[in-house]
Short mmCIF file of C-alpha atoms (C1' of nucleotides) in Angstrom, two decimals:
data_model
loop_
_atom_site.label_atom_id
_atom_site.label_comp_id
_atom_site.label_asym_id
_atom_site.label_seq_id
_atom_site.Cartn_x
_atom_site.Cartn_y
_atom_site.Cartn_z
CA UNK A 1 -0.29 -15.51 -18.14
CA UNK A 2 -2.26 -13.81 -15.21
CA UNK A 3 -5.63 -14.53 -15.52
CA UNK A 4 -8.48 -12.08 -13.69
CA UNK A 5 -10.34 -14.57 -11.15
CA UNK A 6 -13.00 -11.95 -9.85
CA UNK A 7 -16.59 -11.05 -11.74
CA UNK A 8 -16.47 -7.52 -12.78
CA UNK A 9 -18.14 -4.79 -10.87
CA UNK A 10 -21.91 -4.13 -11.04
CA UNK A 11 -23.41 -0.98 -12.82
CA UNK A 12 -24.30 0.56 -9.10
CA UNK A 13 -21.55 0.34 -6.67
CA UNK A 14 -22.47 2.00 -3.15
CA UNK A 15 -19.88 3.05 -1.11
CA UNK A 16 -18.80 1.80 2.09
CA UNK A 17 -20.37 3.57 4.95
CA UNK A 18 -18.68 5.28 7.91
CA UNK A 19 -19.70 2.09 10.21
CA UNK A 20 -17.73 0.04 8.42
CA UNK A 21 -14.76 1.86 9.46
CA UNK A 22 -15.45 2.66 12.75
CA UNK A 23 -14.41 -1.42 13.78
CA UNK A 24 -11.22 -3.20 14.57
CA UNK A 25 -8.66 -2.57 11.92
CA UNK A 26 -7.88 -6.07 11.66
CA UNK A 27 -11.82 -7.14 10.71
CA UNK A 28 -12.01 -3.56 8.55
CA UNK A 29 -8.85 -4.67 6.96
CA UNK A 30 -10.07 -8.53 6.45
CA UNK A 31 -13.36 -7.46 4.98
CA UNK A 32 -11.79 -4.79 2.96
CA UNK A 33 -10.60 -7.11 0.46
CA UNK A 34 -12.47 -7.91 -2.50
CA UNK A 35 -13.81 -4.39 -2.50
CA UNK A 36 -13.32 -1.81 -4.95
CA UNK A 37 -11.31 1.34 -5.08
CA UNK A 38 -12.34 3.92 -7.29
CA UNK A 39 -11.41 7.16 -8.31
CA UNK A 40 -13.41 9.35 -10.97
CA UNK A 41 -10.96 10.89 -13.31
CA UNK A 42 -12.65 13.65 -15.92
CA UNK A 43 -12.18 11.11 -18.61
CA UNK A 44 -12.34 7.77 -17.16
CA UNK A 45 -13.01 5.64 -14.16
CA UNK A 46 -9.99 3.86 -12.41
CA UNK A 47 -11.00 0.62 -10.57
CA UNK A 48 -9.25 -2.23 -8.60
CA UNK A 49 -10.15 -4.93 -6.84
CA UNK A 50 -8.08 -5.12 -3.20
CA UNK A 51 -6.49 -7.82 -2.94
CA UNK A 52 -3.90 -7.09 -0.27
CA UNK A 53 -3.51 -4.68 2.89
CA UNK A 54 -2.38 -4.59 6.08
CA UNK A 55 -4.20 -3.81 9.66
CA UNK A 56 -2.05 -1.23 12.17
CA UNK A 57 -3.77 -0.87 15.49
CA UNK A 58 -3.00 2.46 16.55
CA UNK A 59 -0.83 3.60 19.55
CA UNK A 60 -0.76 0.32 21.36
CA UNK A 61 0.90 -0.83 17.76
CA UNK A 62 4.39 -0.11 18.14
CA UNK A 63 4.61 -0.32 13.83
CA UNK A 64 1.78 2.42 13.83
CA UNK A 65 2.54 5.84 13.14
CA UNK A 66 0.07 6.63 15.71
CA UNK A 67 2.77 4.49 18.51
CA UNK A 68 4.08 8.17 19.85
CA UNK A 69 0.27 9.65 20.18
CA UNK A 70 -0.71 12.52 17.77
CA UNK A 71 1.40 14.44 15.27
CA UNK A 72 0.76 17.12 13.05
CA UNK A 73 1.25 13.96 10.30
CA UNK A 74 -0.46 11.11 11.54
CA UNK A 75 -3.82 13.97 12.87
CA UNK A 76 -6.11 12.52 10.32
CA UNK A 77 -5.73 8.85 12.32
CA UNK A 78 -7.02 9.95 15.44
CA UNK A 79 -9.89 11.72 13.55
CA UNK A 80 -13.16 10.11 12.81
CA UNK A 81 -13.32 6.59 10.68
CA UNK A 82 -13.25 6.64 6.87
CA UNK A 83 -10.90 8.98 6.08
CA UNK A 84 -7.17 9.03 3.56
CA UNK A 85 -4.46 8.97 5.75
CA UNK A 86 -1.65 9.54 2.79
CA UNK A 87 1.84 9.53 3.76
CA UNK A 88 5.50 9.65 2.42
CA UNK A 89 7.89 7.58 2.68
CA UNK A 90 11.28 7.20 1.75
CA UNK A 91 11.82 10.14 0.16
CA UNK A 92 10.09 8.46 -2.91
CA UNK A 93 6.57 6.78 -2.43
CA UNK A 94 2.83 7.77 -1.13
CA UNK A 95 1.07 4.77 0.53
CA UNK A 96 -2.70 5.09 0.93
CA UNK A 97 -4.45 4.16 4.41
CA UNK A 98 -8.09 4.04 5.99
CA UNK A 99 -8.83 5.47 9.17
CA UNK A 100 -10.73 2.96 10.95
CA UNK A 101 -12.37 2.47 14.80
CA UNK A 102 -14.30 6.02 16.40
CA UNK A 103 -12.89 9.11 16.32
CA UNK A 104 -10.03 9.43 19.20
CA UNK A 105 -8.90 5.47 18.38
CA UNK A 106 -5.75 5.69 15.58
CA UNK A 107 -5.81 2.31 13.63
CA UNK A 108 -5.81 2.17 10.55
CA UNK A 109 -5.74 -0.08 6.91
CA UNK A 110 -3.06 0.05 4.53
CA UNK A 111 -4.08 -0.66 1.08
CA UNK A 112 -0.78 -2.85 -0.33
CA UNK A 113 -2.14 -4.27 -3.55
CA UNK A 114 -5.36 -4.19 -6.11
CA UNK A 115 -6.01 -6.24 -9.21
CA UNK A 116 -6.60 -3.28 -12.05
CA UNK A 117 -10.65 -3.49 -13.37
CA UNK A 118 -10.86 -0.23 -15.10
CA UNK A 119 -8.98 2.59 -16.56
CA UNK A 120 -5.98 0.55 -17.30
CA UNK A 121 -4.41 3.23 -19.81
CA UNK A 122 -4.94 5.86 -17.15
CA UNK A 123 -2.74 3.90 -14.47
CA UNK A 124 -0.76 2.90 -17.11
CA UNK A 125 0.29 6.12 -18.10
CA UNK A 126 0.39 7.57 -14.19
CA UNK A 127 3.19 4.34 -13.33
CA UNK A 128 5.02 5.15 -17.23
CA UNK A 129 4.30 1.45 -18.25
CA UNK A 130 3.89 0.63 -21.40
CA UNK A 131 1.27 -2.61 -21.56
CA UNK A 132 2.47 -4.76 -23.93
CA UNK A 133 1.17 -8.33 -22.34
CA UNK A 134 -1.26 -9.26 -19.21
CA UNK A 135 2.12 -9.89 -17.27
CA UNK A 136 2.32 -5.69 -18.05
CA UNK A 137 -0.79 -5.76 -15.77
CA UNK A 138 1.08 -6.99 -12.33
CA UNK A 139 3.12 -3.80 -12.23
CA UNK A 140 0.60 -1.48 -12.55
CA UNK A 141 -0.81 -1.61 -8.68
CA UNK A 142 0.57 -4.78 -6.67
CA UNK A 143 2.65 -2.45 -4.10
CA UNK A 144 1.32 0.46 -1.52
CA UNK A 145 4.08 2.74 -3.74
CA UNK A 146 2.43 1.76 -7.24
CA UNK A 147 -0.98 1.73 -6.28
CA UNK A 148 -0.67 5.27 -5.23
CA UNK A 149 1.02 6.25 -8.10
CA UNK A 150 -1.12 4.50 -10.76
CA UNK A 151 -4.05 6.03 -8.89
CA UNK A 152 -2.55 9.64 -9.07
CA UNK A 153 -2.72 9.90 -4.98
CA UNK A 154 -0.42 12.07 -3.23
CA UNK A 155 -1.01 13.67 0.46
CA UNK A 156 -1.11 17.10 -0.84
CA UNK A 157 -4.42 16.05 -2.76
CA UNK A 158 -5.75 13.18 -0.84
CA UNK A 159 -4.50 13.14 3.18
CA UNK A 160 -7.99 14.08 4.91
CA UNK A 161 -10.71 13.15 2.40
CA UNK A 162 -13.19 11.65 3.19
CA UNK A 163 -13.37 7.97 1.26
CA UNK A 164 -17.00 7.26 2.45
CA UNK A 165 -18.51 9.65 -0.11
CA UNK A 166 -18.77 9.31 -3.84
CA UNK A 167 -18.41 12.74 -4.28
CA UNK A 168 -14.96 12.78 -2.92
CA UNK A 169 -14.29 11.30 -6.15
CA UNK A 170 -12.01 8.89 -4.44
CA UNK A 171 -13.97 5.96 -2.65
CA UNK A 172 -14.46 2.37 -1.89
CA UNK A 173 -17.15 0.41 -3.39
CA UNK A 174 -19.00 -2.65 -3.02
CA UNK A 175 -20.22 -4.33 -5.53
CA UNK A 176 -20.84 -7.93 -3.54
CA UNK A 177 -18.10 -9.85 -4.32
CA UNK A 178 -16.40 -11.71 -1.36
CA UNK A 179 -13.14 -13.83 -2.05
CA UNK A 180 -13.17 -17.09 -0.84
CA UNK A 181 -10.08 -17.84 0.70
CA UNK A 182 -8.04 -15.03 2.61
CA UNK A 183 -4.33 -15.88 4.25
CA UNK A 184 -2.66 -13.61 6.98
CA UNK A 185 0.99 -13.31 7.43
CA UNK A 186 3.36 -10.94 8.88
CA UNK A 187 3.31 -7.08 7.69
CA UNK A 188 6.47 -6.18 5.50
CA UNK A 189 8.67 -3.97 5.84
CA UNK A 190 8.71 -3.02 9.73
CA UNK A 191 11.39 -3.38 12.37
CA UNK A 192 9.10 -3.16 15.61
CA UNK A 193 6.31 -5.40 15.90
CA UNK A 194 7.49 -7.78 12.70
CA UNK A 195 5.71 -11.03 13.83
CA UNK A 196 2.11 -10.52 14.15
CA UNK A 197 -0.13 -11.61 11.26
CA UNK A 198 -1.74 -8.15 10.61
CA UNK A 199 -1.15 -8.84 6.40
CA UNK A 200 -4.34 -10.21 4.51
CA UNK A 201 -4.48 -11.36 1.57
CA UNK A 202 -6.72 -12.86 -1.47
CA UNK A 203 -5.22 -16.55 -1.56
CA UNK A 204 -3.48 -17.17 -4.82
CA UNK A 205 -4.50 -13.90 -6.36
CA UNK A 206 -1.43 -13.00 -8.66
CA UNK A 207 -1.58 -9.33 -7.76
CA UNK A 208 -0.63 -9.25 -4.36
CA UNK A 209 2.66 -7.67 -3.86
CA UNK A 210 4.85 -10.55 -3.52
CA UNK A 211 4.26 -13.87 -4.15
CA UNK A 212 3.96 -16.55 -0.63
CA UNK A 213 6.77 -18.24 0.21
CA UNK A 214 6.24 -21.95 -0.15
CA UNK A 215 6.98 -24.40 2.45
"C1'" DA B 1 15.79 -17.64 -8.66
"C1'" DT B 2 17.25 -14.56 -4.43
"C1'" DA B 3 20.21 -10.78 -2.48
"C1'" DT B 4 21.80 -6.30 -2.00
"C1'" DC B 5 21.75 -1.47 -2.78
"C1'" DG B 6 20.86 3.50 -4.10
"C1'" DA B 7 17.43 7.06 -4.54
"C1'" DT B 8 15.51 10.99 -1.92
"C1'" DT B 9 13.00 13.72 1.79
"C1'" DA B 10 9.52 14.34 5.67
"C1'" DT B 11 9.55 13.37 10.24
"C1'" DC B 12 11.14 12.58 14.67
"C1'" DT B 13 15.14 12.04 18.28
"C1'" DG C 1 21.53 13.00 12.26
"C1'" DA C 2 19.00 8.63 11.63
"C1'" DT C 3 15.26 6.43 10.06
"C1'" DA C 4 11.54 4.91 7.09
"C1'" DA C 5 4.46 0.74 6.33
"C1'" DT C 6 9.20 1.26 -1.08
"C1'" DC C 7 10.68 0.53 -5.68
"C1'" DG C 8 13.59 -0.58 -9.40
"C1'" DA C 9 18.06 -1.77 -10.82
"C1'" DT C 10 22.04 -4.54 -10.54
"C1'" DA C 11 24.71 -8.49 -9.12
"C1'" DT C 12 25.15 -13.31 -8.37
"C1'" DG C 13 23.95 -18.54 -8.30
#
DNA sequence: ATATCGATTATCT
DNA sequence: GATAATCGATATG
């Protein structure tokens, strides 16, 4: 049985500012975990903890969407730092990522997997689970597809907006909390560029999206 | 436990 | 026309 291994959030939560996006995608994407994102629903606020995402470096990346330079799609990467890039993919799934480094560079974070804080019902209902045990919990957001669905994020609402402001009602807070021990492997599911360690992750945390292979 | 596969569509060649 | 930064279901050991 899962057991939640971060402190709660605090009562204030500030969001992350615009500099912290305008860096590296692989340090954004490193000190993005442990954060918190939140977004304010009429009736209740959803929260997770990140616990896993992945660093794409723009178009020297060949696994970047940015690779071929700018598309009417991939726009909001080459735009300035901060903001939802939301695609689709496989005909199925939305997947959630943070434009990072100044305007004109196109890398970018994407989130992969969050340990649920808040609003559990909410995501609950959004992914049609019914919780019926803490094991319940691990399908809820460990997976860029679930997280965006449990969250209620699609790229009609959310490709653009701007995830530095509070008032976007989608955001990423800090409320302190740093993990202690973070592992880097390869990114999943990618043909070009496979080997390079550009997935972080909270060591040990049980909602990451697939378990490490042990050696 | 791991492996394979079908769904379903926007985007790019 | 092929592919894709996925998920959930099914098959098999």
């Amino acid at each position: 049985m899962p057991r939640t291994r971060t402190p709660k959030p605090s009562a204030t939560l500030p969001p992350l500012d615009r500099g912290f996006f305008a860096r590296d995608p692989r340090r954004v994407a490193r000190q993005l975990l442990g954060k918190i994102l939140v977004h304010e629903l009429p009736k209740a606020q959803l929260t997770a903890r990140i616990v896993e995402v992945e660093a794409y470096l723009g178009q020297e990346d060949p696994a970047a969407h940015a690779a071929a330079g700018r598309t009417l799609r991939n726009a909001v990467l080459f735009g300035p730092p901060g903001h939802a890039y939301v695609y689709f993919i496989y005909g199925n799934h939305y997947c959630l990522n943070v434009s990072c480094e100044p305007e004109g560079q196109a890398g970018c974070v994407l989130f992969r997997a969050a340990e649920p804080l808040s609003g559990i019902e909410e995501m609950a209902d959004s992914r049609g689970i019914v919780i019926s045990g803490p094991k319940d919990l691990l399908q809820l957001t460990s997976g860029p597809g679930r997280l965006c669905q449990a969250f209620g994020i699609t790229r009609e609402r959310d490709n653009g907006r701007d995830l530095t402001l509070s008032a976007s009602t989608l955001w990423i807070g800090d409320d302190g909390f740093s993990p202690r021990h973070v592992v880097a492997t390869p990114r999943v599911g990618i043909t070009k560029a496979a080997d390079h360690p550009l997935r972080y992750l909270v060591d040990g945390n049980p909602f990451v999206s697939r378990k490490l292979r042990p050696k």
